[in-house]
Amino acid sequence: MMVVNRNLWKAVDAYVTGTIVMPEPALEAALAANSAAGLPSIDVSAPQGKLIHLLARMAGARKALEIGALGGYSTIWLARALPDDGRLITLELNPRNAEVARSNVARAGLESKVEIRTGAALASLPRIEAEGLGPFDFVFIDADKTSNAAYLEWALRLSRPGTAIVVDNVVRDGEVADAASRDPDVIGVRRMFELIAREPRLSATAIQTVGAKGWDGFALAIVKGA
Ligand SMILES: C[S@@+](CC[C@H](N)C(=O)[O-])C[C@H]1O[C@@H](n2cnc3c(N)ncnc32)[C@H](O)[C@@H]1O
C-alpha cells in the first residue's frame, strides 16, 4: 500500500519556497493579515502563487482577471507579473475579504494596478463586459467551484486568441475522476471539464499537485486563434 506522507509534501513546499520562490515581504504580510482577520487559509501556496506569476509573465499578460480574491494573496502574485501600466481586476463576494485584500494590496504598493470588485462574480462579469474592460490576457479562476463552468464561459467571452486561463482546485483529492461523486464542488469542476471538452476554442490540460495544500491541481487552457 502506498504511504502518503503529507508532512513530506509540506517539507518540499517549504524547501522550494525558501530556496527559489522567495516570496516578498508584502506576501508574507498578507498571509499574516489574513490570519489576524480570521480568513480561512485557502489561498494558493507560495510555490503555486509563483506558478501563477510565472505563467502570467510567460503569457506576456498586461490585463488580468481574477475570480476569487480572498485576502488578495494570489492577487499580489499575479499583479506583480504585470507591467507598470498593467491592470488586474479581481472579484470577491465577501465584503470583509475584499476589505482585507484592499489593505494587503495597498501594503504591497499595487493599488494603482489592482481593482477589487465586491459582489457575486456572476453579477460583476457582465458589468466588466459592458464597460468594455476586456479582452483579458490572463484569467485566474479560484472562487466557488460550483460556478466553474459559468466562470469559464465568461473567461472565454472576455478573452482573445492567446488568452491563458488557469483554474485552481480541479483535482480535489482525486475525486474529480469519480463520475458518481455527489459533492457539488466536484460536480462543478466536472461540468467545467465537460465544457472544455466540447469547446473548440480551447486547448487545455490539467496537472495534479501535492504540497502544503494537499492533493489538488490546476487546469490550464489557452484560447486558440480564429
Ligand atoms: C479559494 S478562495 C480564493 C483564494 C485566492 N485566490 C488566493 O489564492 O489567495 C475563494 C474566494 O472566492 C470567493 N467567492 C466565493 N463565491 C464567490 C462568488 N460567487 N463571487 C466572487 N467570489 C466568490 C470566496 O469568498 C473566497 O474568498
mmCIF file of C-alpha atoms and ligand atoms in Angstrom:
data_model
loop_
_atom_site.group_PDB
_atom_site.id
_atom_site.type_symbol
_atom_site.label_atom_id
_atom_site.label_comp_id
_atom_site.label_asym_id
_atom_site.label_seq_id
_atom_site.Cartn_x
_atom_site.Cartn_y
_atom_site.Cartn_z
ATOM 1 C CA MET A 1 0.000 0.000 0.000
ATOM 2 C CA MET A 2 1.296 3.472 -0.855
ATOM 3 C CA VAL A 3 2.054 5.580 2.203
ATOM 4 C CA VAL A 4 1.066 9.201 1.675
ATOM 5 C CA ASN A 5 3.335 11.488 3.646
ATOM 6 C CA ARG A 6 1.667 14.870 3.749
ATOM 7 C CA ASN A 7 4.372 16.203 6.052
ATOM 8 C CA LEU A 8 6.906 15.449 3.343
ATOM 9 C CA TRP A 9 4.767 17.335 0.779
ATOM 10 C CA LYS A 10 4.807 20.315 3.172
ATOM 11 C CA ALA A 11 8.549 19.992 3.753
ATOM 12 C CA VAL A 12 9.222 20.046 -0.004
ATOM 13 C CA ASP A 13 6.998 23.123 -0.408
ATOM 14 C CA ALA A 14 8.920 24.813 2.426
ATOM 15 C CA TYR A 15 12.243 23.877 0.809
ATOM 16 C CA VAL A 16 11.182 25.121 -2.641
ATOM 17 C CA THR A 17 9.733 28.299 -1.123
ATOM 18 C CA GLY A 18 12.883 29.044 0.857
ATOM 19 C CA THR A 19 15.306 28.324 -1.969
ATOM 20 C CA ILE A 20 13.789 29.576 -5.222
ATOM 21 C CA VAL A 21 10.283 31.017 -4.717
ATOM 22 C CA MET A 22 11.397 33.689 -2.245
ATOM 23 C CA PRO A 23 8.057 35.466 -1.558
ATOM 24 C CA GLU A 24 8.480 39.186 -0.988
ATOM 25 C CA PRO A 25 7.684 40.582 2.490
ATOM 26 C CA ALA A 26 4.322 42.002 1.326
ATOM 27 C CA LEU A 27 3.152 38.460 0.542
ATOM 28 C CA GLU A 28 4.151 37.182 3.974
ATOM 29 C CA ALA A 29 2.449 40.244 5.496
ATOM 30 C CA ALA A 30 -0.721 39.488 3.528
ATOM 31 C CA LEU A 31 -0.880 35.962 4.929
ATOM 32 C CA ALA A 32 -0.325 37.294 8.454
ATOM 33 C CA ALA A 33 -3.073 39.906 7.976
ATOM 34 C CA ASN A 34 -5.448 37.267 6.583
ATOM 35 C CA SER A 35 -4.837 35.074 9.595
ATOM 36 C CA ALA A 36 -5.272 38.007 12.005
ATOM 37 C CA ALA A 37 -8.563 38.861 10.295
ATOM 38 C CA GLY A 38 -9.761 35.266 10.656
ATOM 39 C CA LEU A 39 -9.816 34.497 6.924
ATOM 40 C CA PRO A 40 -9.580 30.795 6.073
ATOM 41 C CA SER A 41 -6.189 29.594 4.923
ATOM 42 C CA ILE A 42 -7.416 28.633 1.454
ATOM 43 C CA ASP A 43 -5.133 30.878 -0.560
ATOM 44 C CA VAL A 44 -2.720 29.307 -3.023
ATOM 45 C CA SER A 45 0.603 28.162 -1.550
ATOM 46 C CA ALA A 46 3.740 30.204 -2.227
ATOM 47 C CA PRO A 47 5.002 27.830 -4.969
ATOM 48 C CA GLN A 48 1.547 27.901 -6.566
ATOM 49 C CA GLY A 49 1.398 31.688 -6.342
ATOM 50 C CA LYS A 50 4.774 31.884 -8.052
ATOM 51 C CA LEU A 51 3.474 29.499 -10.723
ATOM 52 C CA ILE A 52 0.549 31.847 -11.463
ATOM 53 C CA HIS A 53 3.006 34.753 -11.525
ATOM 54 C CA LEU A 54 5.351 32.970 -13.939
ATOM 55 C CA LEU A 55 2.537 31.808 -16.211
ATOM 56 C CA ALA A 56 1.227 35.376 -16.461
ATOM 57 C CA ARG A 57 4.716 36.609 -17.315
ATOM 58 C CA MET A 58 5.215 33.832 -19.872
ATOM 59 C CA ALA A 59 1.899 34.866 -21.446
ATOM 60 C CA GLY A 60 3.119 38.489 -21.564
ATOM 61 C CA ALA A 61 -0.054 39.487 -19.726
ATOM 62 C CA ARG A 62 -0.905 43.174 -19.374
ATOM 63 C CA LYS A 63 -4.557 42.827 -18.422
ATOM 64 C CA ALA A 64 -5.590 40.103 -15.982
ATOM 65 C CA LEU A 65 -8.833 38.982 -14.395
ATOM 66 C CA GLU A 66 -9.076 37.019 -11.158
ATOM 67 C CA ILE A 67 -12.267 35.428 -9.864
ATOM 68 C CA GLY A 68 -11.961 34.842 -6.109
ATOM 69 C CA ALA A 69 -9.586 37.170 -4.234
ATOM 70 C CA LEU A 70 -9.976 36.094 -0.597
ATOM 71 C CA GLY A 71 -7.353 38.320 1.123
ATOM 72 C CA GLY A 72 -5.501 39.112 -2.078
ATOM 73 C CA TYR A 73 -2.564 36.706 -1.722
ATOM 74 C CA SER A 74 -2.787 35.313 -5.264
ATOM 75 C CA THR A 75 -3.817 38.810 -6.378
ATOM 76 C CA ILE A 76 -0.440 40.182 -5.294
ATOM 77 C CA TRP A 77 1.453 37.357 -7.032
ATOM 78 C CA LEU A 78 -0.500 37.987 -10.220
ATOM 79 C CA ALA A 79 -0.328 41.790 -10.101
ATOM 80 C CA ARG A 80 3.456 41.618 -9.685
ATOM 81 C CA ALA A 81 3.633 39.786 -13.023
ATOM 82 C CA LEU A 82 2.051 42.698 -14.903
ATOM 83 C CA PRO A 83 3.944 45.673 -16.343
ATOM 84 C CA ASP A 84 3.732 49.071 -14.613
ATOM 85 C CA ASP A 85 0.801 50.096 -16.791
ATOM 86 C CA GLY A 86 -0.871 46.682 -16.412
ATOM 87 C CA ARG A 87 -4.243 46.173 -14.809
ATOM 88 C CA LEU A 88 -5.754 43.424 -12.688
ATOM 89 C CA ILE A 89 -9.436 43.229 -11.844
ATOM 90 C CA THR A 90 -10.253 40.770 -9.080
ATOM 91 C CA LEU A 91 -13.736 39.742 -7.980
ATOM 92 C CA GLU A 92 -14.664 38.850 -4.415
ATOM 93 C CA LEU A 93 -18.082 38.032 -2.983
ATOM 94 C CA ASN A 94 -17.363 38.647 0.688
ATOM 95 C CA PRO A 95 -17.002 42.359 1.614
ATOM 96 C CA ARG A 96 -14.842 41.525 4.645
ATOM 97 C CA ASN A 97 -12.421 39.509 2.480
ATOM 98 C CA ALA A 98 -12.370 42.323 -0.074
ATOM 99 C CA GLU A 99 -11.536 44.860 2.646
ATOM 100 C CA VAL A 100 -8.605 42.737 3.851
ATOM 101 C CA ALA A 101 -7.490 42.229 0.238
ATOM 102 C CA ARG A 102 -7.564 46.009 -0.393
ATOM 103 C CA SER A 103 -5.374 46.615 2.616
ATOM 104 C CA ASN A 104 -2.940 43.857 1.587
ATOM 105 C CA VAL A 105 -2.767 45.141 -1.988
ATOM 106 C CA ALA A 106 -2.158 48.697 -0.730
ATOM 107 C CA ARG A 107 0.637 47.488 1.577
ATOM 108 C CA ALA A 108 2.221 45.796 -1.438
ATOM 109 C CA GLY A 109 2.118 49.131 -3.306
ATOM 110 C CA LEU A 110 -0.152 47.722 -6.010
ATOM 111 C CA GLU A 111 -3.220 49.936 -5.573
ATOM 112 C CA SER A 112 -2.769 51.612 -8.949
ATOM 113 C CA LYS A 113 -2.722 48.270 -10.774
ATOM 114 C CA VAL A 114 -5.404 46.345 -8.902
ATOM 115 C CA GLU A 115 -9.133 46.907 -8.731
ATOM 116 C CA ILE A 116 -11.101 44.750 -6.306
ATOM 117 C CA ARG A 117 -14.797 44.491 -7.142
ATOM 118 C CA THR A 118 -17.030 43.260 -4.355
ATOM 119 C CA GLY A 119 -20.073 41.102 -5.073
ATOM 120 C CA ALA A 120 -21.023 37.880 -6.801
ATOM 121 C CA ALA A 121 -18.703 37.336 -9.750
ATOM 122 C CA LEU A 122 -21.601 36.383 -11.998
ATOM 123 C CA ALA A 123 -23.051 39.862 -11.358
ATOM 124 C CA SER A 124 -19.714 41.648 -11.818
ATOM 125 C CA LEU A 125 -18.682 39.892 -15.037
ATOM 126 C CA PRO A 126 -21.490 41.278 -17.248
ATOM 127 C CA ARG A 127 -20.620 44.785 -15.989
ATOM 128 C CA ILE A 128 -16.984 44.257 -16.859
ATOM 129 C CA GLU A 129 -18.059 43.274 -20.368
ATOM 130 C CA ALA A 130 -20.464 46.232 -20.639
ATOM 131 C CA GLU A 131 -17.671 48.597 -19.552
ATOM 132 C CA GLY A 132 -15.501 47.223 -22.354
ATOM 133 C CA LEU A 133 -12.689 46.227 -19.977
ATOM 134 C CA GLY A 134 -11.752 43.062 -21.861
ATOM 135 C CA PRO A 135 -10.219 41.269 -23.522
ATOM 136 C CA PHE A 136 -8.004 39.942 -20.742
ATOM 137 C CA ASP A 137 -4.657 38.300 -21.452
ATOM 138 C CA PHE A 138 -4.754 36.084 -18.373
ATOM 139 C CA VAL A 139 -7.643 34.774 -16.252
ATOM 140 C CA PHE A 140 -7.305 33.020 -12.898
ATOM 141 C CA ILE A 141 -10.462 31.266 -11.668
ATOM 142 C CA ASP A 142 -10.439 30.456 -7.943
ATOM 143 C CA ALA A 143 -13.867 31.139 -6.411
ATOM 144 C CA ASP A 144 -16.860 28.844 -5.698
ATOM 145 C CA LYS A 145 -16.268 25.649 -7.636
ATOM 146 C CA THR A 146 -19.975 25.101 -8.365
ATOM 147 C CA SER A 147 -19.859 28.037 -10.810
ATOM 148 C CA ASN A 148 -16.646 26.991 -12.547
ATOM 149 C CA ALA A 149 -18.299 26.268 -15.893
ATOM 150 C CA ALA A 150 -20.059 29.655 -15.849
ATOM 151 C CA TYR A 151 -16.790 31.384 -14.957
ATOM 152 C CA LEU A 152 -15.019 29.626 -17.785
ATOM 153 C CA GLU A 153 -17.739 30.757 -20.208
ATOM 154 C CA TRP A 154 -17.208 34.327 -19.010
ATOM 155 C CA ALA A 155 -13.462 33.969 -19.286
ATOM 156 C CA LEU A 156 -13.966 32.997 -22.929
ATOM 157 C CA ARG A 157 -16.310 35.924 -23.568
ATOM 158 C CA LEU A 158 -13.710 38.269 -22.143
ATOM 159 C CA SER A 159 -10.782 36.684 -23.983
ATOM 160 C CA ARG A 160 -8.847 36.995 -27.241
ATOM 161 C CA PRO A 161 -6.927 34.316 -29.128
ATOM 162 C CA GLY A 162 -3.909 33.584 -26.929
ATOM 163 C CA THR A 163 -5.576 34.354 -23.595
ATOM 164 C CA ALA A 164 -4.323 31.991 -20.898
ATOM 165 C CA ILE A 165 -6.835 30.637 -18.394
ATOM 166 C CA VAL A 166 -5.897 28.898 -15.135
ATOM 167 C CA VAL A 167 -8.449 27.225 -12.867
ATOM 168 C CA ASP A 168 -7.477 26.139 -9.353
ATOM 169 C CA ASN A 169 -8.640 23.153 -7.293
ATOM 170 C CA VAL A 170 -9.693 20.878 -10.134
ATOM 171 C CA VAL A 171 -8.452 17.548 -8.710
ATOM 172 C CA ARG A 172 -9.951 17.628 -5.218
ATOM 173 C CA ASP A 173 -8.124 14.686 -3.626
ATOM 174 C CA GLY A 174 -8.703 12.730 -6.830
ATOM 175 C CA GLU A 175 -12.482 12.907 -6.544
ATOM 176 C CA VAL A 176 -12.698 14.632 -9.923
ATOM 177 C CA ALA A 177 -12.298 11.191 -11.524
ATOM 178 C CA ASP A 178 -15.398 9.886 -9.711
ATOM 179 C CA ALA A 179 -18.373 10.297 -12.047
ATOM 180 C CA ALA A 180 -20.678 9.228 -9.208
ATOM 181 C CA SER A 181 -19.487 11.920 -6.793
ATOM 182 C CA ARG A 182 -22.316 13.915 -5.246
ATOM 183 C CA ASP A 183 -20.011 16.638 -3.942
ATOM 184 C CA PRO A 184 -21.294 19.893 -5.508
ATOM 185 C CA ASP A 185 -17.733 21.194 -5.899
ATOM 186 C CA VAL A 186 -16.652 18.039 -7.734
ATOM 187 C CA ILE A 187 -19.756 18.221 -9.916
ATOM 188 C CA GLY A 188 -18.923 21.877 -10.647
ATOM 189 C CA VAL A 189 -15.369 21.014 -11.647
ATOM 190 C CA ARG A 190 -16.534 18.101 -13.836
ATOM 191 C CA ARG A 191 -19.006 20.423 -15.605
ATOM 192 C CA MET A 192 -16.117 22.728 -16.352
ATOM 193 C CA PHE A 193 -14.053 19.853 -17.781
ATOM 194 C CA GLU A 194 -17.041 18.840 -19.940
ATOM 195 C CA LEU A 195 -17.337 22.408 -21.189
ATOM 196 C CA ILE A 196 -13.642 22.452 -22.110
ATOM 197 C CA ALA A 197 -14.059 19.101 -23.872
ATOM 198 C CA ARG A 198 -16.776 20.424 -26.176
ATOM 199 C CA GLU A 199 -15.329 23.925 -26.610
ATOM 200 C CA PRO A 200 -13.366 24.078 -29.876
ATOM 201 C CA ARG A 201 -11.798 27.431 -28.938
ATOM 202 C CA LEU A 202 -9.854 25.936 -26.012
ATOM 203 C CA SER A 203 -6.752 23.786 -25.837
ATOM 204 C CA ALA A 204 -6.283 22.539 -22.273
ATOM 205 C CA THR A 205 -4.736 20.201 -19.764
ATOM 206 C CA ALA A 206 -4.861 19.647 -16.019
ATOM 207 C CA ILE A 207 -1.954 18.942 -13.701
ATOM 208 C CA GLN A 208 -2.225 17.222 -10.325
ATOM 209 C CA THR A 209 -0.270 18.800 -7.494
ATOM 210 C CA VAL A 210 0.687 17.804 -3.962
ATOM 211 C CA GLY A 211 2.095 20.183 -1.399
ATOM 212 C CA ALA A 212 1.235 22.245 1.655
ATOM 213 C CA LYS A 213 -2.350 22.481 0.403
ATOM 214 C CA GLY A 214 -2.758 18.719 -0.012
ATOM 215 C CA TRP A 215 -3.601 16.859 -3.230
ATOM 216 C CA ASP A 216 -5.253 19.030 -5.853
ATOM 217 C CA GLY A 217 -4.376 20.598 -9.178
ATOM 218 C CA PHE A 218 -4.774 23.256 -11.843
ATOM 219 C CA ALA A 219 -6.454 23.243 -15.235
ATOM 220 C CA LEU A 220 -4.574 25.290 -17.846
ATOM 221 C CA ALA A 221 -6.124 26.440 -21.077
ATOM 222 C CA ILE A 222 -5.288 28.713 -23.968
ATOM 223 C CA VAL A 223 -7.790 30.343 -26.286
ATOM 224 C CA LYS A 224 -6.996 29.236 -29.824
ATOM 225 C CA GLY A 225 -6.656 31.538 -32.796
ATOM 226 C CA ALA A 226 -9.571 32.288 -35.114
HETATM 227 C C1 LIG B 1 -10.126 29.826 -2.595
HETATM 228 S S1 LIG B 1 -10.581 31.437 -2.138
HETATM 229 C C2 LIG B 1 -9.561 32.438 -3.192
HETATM 230 C C3 LIG B 1 -8.138 32.367 -2.820
HETATM 231 C C4 LIG B 1 -7.266 33.376 -3.528
HETATM 232 N N1 LIG B 1 -7.380 33.238 -4.976
HETATM 233 C C5 LIG B 1 -5.818 33.169 -3.143
HETATM 234 O O1 LIG B 1 -5.228 32.187 -3.621
HETATM 235 O O2 LIG B 1 -5.292 33.980 -2.376
HETATM 236 C C6 LIG B 1 -12.148 31.636 -2.904
HETATM 237 C C7 LIG B 1 -12.738 33.015 -2.736
HETATM 238 O O3 LIG B 1 -13.828 33.112 -3.649
HETATM 239 C C8 LIG B 1 -14.822 33.882 -3.025
HETATM 240 N N2 LIG B 1 -16.104 33.597 -3.663
HETATM 241 C C9 LIG B 1 -16.949 32.574 -3.403
HETATM 242 N N3 LIG B 1 -18.043 32.662 -4.166
HETATM 243 C C10 LIG B 1 -17.880 33.764 -4.929
HETATM 244 C C11 LIG B 1 -18.680 34.405 -5.907
HETATM 245 N N4 LIG B 1 -19.880 33.919 -6.249
HETATM 246 N N5 LIG B 1 -18.215 35.526 -6.479
HETATM 247 C C12 LIG B 1 -16.988 36.024 -6.149
HETATM 248 N N6 LIG B 1 -16.199 35.470 -5.209
HETATM 249 C C13 LIG B 1 -16.642 34.360 -4.610
HETATM 250 C C14 LIG B 1 -14.769 33.472 -1.563
HETATM 251 O O4 LIG B 1 -15.367 34.454 -0.745
HETATM 252 C C15 LIG B 1 -13.282 33.294 -1.345
HETATM 253 O O5 LIG B 1 -12.718 34.470 -0.825
#
